[in-house]
PDB file of C-alpha atoms in Angstrom:
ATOM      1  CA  UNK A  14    -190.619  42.400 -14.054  1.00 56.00           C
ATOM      2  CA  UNK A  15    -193.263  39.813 -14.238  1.00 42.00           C
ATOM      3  CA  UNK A  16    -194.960  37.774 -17.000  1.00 38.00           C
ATOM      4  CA  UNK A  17    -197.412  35.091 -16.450  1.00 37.00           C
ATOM      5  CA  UNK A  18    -200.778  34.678 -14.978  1.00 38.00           C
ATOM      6  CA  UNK A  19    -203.032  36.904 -12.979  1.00 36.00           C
ATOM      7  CA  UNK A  20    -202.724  38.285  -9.098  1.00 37.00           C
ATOM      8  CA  UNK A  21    -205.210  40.289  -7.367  1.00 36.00           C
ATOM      9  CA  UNK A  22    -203.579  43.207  -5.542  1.00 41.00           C
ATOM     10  CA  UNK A  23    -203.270  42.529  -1.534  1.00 42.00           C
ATOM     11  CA  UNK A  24    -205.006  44.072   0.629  1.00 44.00           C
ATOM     12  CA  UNK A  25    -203.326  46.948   2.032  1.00 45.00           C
ATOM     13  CA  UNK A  26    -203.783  47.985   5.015  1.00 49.00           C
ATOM     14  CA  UNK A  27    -202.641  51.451   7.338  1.00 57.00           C
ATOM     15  CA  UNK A  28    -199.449  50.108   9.197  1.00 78.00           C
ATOM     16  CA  UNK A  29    -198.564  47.886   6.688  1.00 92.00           C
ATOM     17  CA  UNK A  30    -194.815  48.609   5.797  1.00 96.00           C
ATOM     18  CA  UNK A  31    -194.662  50.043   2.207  1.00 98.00           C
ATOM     19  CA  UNK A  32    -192.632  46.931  -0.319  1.00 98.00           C
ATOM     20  CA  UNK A  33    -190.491  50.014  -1.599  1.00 98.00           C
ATOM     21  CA  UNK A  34    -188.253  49.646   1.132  1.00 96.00           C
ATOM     22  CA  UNK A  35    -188.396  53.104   2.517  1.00 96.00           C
ATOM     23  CA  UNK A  36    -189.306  51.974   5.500  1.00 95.00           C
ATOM     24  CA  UNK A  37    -192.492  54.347   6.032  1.00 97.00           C
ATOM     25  CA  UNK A  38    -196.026  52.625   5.825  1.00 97.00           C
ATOM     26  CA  UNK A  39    -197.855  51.605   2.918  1.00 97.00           C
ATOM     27  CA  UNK A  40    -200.674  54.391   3.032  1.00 97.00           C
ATOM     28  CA  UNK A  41    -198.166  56.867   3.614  1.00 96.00           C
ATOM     29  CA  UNK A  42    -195.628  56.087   0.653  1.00 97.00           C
ATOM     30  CA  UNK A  43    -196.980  54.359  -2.524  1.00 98.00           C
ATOM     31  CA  UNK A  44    -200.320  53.812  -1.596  1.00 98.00           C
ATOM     32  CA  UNK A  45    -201.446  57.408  -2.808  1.00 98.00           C
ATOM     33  CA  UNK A  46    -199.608  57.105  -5.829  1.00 98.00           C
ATOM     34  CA  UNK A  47    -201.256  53.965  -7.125  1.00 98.00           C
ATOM     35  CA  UNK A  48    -204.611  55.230  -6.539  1.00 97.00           C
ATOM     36  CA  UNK A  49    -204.066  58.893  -7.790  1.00 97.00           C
ATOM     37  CA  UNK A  50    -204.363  60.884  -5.197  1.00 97.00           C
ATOM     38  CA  UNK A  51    -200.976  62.106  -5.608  1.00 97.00           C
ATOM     39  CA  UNK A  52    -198.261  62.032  -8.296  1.00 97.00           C
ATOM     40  CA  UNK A  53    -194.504  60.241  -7.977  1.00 98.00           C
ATOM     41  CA  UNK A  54    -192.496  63.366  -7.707  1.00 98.00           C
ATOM     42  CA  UNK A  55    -189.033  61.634  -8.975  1.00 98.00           C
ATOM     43  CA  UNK A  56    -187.773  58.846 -10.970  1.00 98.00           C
ATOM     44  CA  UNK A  57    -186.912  57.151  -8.509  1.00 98.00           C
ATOM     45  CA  UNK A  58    -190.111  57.516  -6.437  1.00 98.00           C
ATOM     46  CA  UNK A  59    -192.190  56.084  -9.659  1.00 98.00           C
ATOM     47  CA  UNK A  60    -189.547  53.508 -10.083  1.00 98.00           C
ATOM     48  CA  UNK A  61    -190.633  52.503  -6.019  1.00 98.00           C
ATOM     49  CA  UNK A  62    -193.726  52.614  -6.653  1.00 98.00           C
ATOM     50  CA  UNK A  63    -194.097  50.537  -9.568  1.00 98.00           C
ATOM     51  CA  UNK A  64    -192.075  47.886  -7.766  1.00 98.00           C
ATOM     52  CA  UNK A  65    -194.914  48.262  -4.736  1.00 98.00           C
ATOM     53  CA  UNK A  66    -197.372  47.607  -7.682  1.00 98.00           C
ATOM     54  CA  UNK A  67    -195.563  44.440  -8.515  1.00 98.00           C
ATOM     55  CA  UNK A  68    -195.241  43.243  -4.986  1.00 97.00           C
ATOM     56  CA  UNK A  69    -198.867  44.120  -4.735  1.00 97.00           C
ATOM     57  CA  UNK A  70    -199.595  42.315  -8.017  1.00 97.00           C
ATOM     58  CA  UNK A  71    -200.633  45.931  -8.726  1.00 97.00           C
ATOM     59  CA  UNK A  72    -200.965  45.391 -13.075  1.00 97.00           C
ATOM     60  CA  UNK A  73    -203.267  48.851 -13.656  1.00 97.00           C
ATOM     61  CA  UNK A  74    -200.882  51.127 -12.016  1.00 98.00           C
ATOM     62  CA  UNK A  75    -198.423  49.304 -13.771  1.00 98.00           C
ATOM     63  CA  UNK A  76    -200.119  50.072 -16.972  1.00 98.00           C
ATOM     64  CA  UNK A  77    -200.821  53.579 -16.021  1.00 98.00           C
ATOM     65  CA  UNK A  78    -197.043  54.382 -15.041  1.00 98.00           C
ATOM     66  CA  UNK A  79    -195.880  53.257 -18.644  1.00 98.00           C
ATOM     67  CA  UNK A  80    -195.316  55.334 -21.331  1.00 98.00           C
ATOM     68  CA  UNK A  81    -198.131  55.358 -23.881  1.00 98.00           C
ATOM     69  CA  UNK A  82    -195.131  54.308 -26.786  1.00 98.00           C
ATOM     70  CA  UNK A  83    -193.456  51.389 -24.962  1.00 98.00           C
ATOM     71  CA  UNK A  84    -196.761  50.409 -22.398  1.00 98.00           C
ATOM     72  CA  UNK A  85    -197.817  46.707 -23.621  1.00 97.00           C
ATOM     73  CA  UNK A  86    -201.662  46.019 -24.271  1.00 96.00           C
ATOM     74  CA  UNK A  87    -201.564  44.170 -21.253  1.00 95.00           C
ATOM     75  CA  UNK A  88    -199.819  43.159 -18.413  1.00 96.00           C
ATOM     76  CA  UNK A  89    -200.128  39.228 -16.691  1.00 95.00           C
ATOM     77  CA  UNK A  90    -198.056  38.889 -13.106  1.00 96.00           C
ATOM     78  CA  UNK A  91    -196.806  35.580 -12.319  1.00 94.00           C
ATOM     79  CA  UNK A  92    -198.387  34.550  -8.749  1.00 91.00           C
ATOM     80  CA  UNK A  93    -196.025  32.374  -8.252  1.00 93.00           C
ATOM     81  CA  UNK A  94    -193.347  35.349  -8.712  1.00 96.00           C
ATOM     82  CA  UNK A  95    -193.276  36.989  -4.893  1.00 97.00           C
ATOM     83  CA  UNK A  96    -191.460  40.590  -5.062  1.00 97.00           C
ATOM     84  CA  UNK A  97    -189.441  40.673  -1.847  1.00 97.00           C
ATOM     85  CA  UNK A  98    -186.704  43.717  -1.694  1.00 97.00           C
ATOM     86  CA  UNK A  99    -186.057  46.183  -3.728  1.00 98.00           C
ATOM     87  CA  UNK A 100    -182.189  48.036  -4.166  1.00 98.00           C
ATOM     88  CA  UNK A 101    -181.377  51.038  -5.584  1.00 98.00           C
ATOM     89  CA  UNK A 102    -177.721  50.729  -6.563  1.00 98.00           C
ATOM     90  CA  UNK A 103    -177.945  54.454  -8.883  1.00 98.00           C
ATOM     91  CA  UNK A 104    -179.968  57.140  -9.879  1.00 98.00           C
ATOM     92  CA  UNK A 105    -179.316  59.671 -12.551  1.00 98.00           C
ATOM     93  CA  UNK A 106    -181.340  62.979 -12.693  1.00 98.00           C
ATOM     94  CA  UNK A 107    -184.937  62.439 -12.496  1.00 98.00           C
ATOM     95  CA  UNK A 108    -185.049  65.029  -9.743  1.00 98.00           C
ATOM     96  CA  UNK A 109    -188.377  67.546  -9.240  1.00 95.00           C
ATOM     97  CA  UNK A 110    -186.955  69.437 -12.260  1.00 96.00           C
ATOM     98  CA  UNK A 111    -185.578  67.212 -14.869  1.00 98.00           C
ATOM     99  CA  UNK A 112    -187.260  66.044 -18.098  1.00 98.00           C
ATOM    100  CA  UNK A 113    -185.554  62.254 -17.970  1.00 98.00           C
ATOM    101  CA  UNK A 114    -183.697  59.772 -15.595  1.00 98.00           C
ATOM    102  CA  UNK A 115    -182.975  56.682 -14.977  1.00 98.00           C
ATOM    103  CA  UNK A 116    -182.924  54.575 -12.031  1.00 98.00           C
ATOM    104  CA  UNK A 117    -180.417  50.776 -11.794  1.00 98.00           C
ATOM    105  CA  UNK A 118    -181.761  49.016  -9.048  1.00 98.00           C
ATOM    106  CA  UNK A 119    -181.582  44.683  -7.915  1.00 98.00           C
ATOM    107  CA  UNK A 120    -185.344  43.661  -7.415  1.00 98.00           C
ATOM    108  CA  UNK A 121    -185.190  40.721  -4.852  1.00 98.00           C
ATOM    109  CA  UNK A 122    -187.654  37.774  -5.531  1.00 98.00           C
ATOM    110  CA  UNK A 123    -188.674  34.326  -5.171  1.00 97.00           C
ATOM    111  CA  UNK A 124    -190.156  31.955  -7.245  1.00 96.00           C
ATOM    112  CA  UNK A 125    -190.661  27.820  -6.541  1.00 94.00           C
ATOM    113  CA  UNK A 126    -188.640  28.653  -2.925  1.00 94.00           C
ATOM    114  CA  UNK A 127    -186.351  29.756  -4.732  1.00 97.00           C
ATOM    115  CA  UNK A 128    -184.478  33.550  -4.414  1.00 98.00           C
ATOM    116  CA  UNK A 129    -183.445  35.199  -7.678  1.00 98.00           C
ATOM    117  CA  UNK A 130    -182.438  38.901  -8.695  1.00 98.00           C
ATOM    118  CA  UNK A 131    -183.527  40.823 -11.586  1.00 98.00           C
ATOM    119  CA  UNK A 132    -181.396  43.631 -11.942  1.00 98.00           C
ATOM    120  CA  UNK A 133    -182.333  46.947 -14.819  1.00 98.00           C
ATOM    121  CA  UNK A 134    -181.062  50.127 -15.701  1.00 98.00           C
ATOM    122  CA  UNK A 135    -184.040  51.580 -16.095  1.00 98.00           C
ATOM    123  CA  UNK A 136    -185.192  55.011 -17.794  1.00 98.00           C
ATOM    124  CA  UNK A 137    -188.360  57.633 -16.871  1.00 98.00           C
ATOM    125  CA  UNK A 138    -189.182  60.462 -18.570  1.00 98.00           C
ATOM    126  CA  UNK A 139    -191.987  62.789 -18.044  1.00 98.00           C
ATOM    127  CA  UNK A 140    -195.356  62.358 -20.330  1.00 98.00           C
ATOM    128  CA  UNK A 141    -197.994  64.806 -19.537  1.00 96.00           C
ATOM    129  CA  UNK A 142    -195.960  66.380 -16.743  1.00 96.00           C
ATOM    130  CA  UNK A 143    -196.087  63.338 -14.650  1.00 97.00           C
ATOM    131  CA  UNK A 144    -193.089  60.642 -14.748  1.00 98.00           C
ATOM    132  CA  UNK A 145    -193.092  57.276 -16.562  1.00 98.00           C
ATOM    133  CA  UNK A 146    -191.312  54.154 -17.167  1.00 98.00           C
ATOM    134  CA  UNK A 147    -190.053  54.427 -20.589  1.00 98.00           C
ATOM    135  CA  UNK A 148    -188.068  51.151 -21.060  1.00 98.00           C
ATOM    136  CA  UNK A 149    -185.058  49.363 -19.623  1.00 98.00           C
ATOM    137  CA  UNK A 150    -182.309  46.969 -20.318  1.00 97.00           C
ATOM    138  CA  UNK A 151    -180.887  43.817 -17.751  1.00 95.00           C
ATOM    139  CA  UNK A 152    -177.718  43.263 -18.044  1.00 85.00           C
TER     140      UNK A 152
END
């Protein structure tokens, strides 16, 4: 999700809804994730998360949440690329104790007022105990 040029990451504030879609606040759902202070505990949670981060225009935690084989030198977000909605149509494992999952979700966006859809299987596996994005294919 996202190629292009640079975004800053929005400010975030307390009662800010979280981008995820999970319909708690920001600071209590991916917020401590992307700055460390805790870990995502699923697949599914990191594959949230990360889509927070590209809401956010979030391209460190991005980086960070990729696994050290697939992760690209660097990352450029498209500001003219706004992450809207995310849907998670399926999961597969990734639970608390699982080794691998994947995670097919629709990511809602718009770009030039216009809406679009990118929609990925994508699969997580667990590098240094903690989950990652590994890679993923659109169909």
């Amino acid at each position: 999700m996202g190629k292009g040029g640079t975004r800053r990451r929005a400010n975030a504030t307390t009662g800010r809804a979280c981008p995820c879609g999970s319909g708690q606040a920001y600071a209590d759902c991916c917020a401590p994730v992307h700055t460390g202070a805790a870990q995502a505990p699923t697949a599914e949670a990191l594959m949230r998360s990360r889509f927070s981060a590209f809401a956010l225009g979030d391209a460190g935690y991005l980086l960070r949440s990729w696994h050290s084989s697939t992760r690209p030198a660097l990352l450029d977000l498209d500001p003219a690329q706004r992450w809207t909605r995310l849907e998670i149509v399926d999961t597969e494992r990734g639970g608390l104790l699982d080794s691998a999952g994947t995670v097919t979700f629709h990511a809602h966006y718009r770009e030039a007022g216009r809406a679009g859809t990118l929609t990925e299987h994508s699969r997580f596996v667990r590098e240094d105990g903690r989950w990652v994005y590994l890679d993923g294919d659109q169909p």
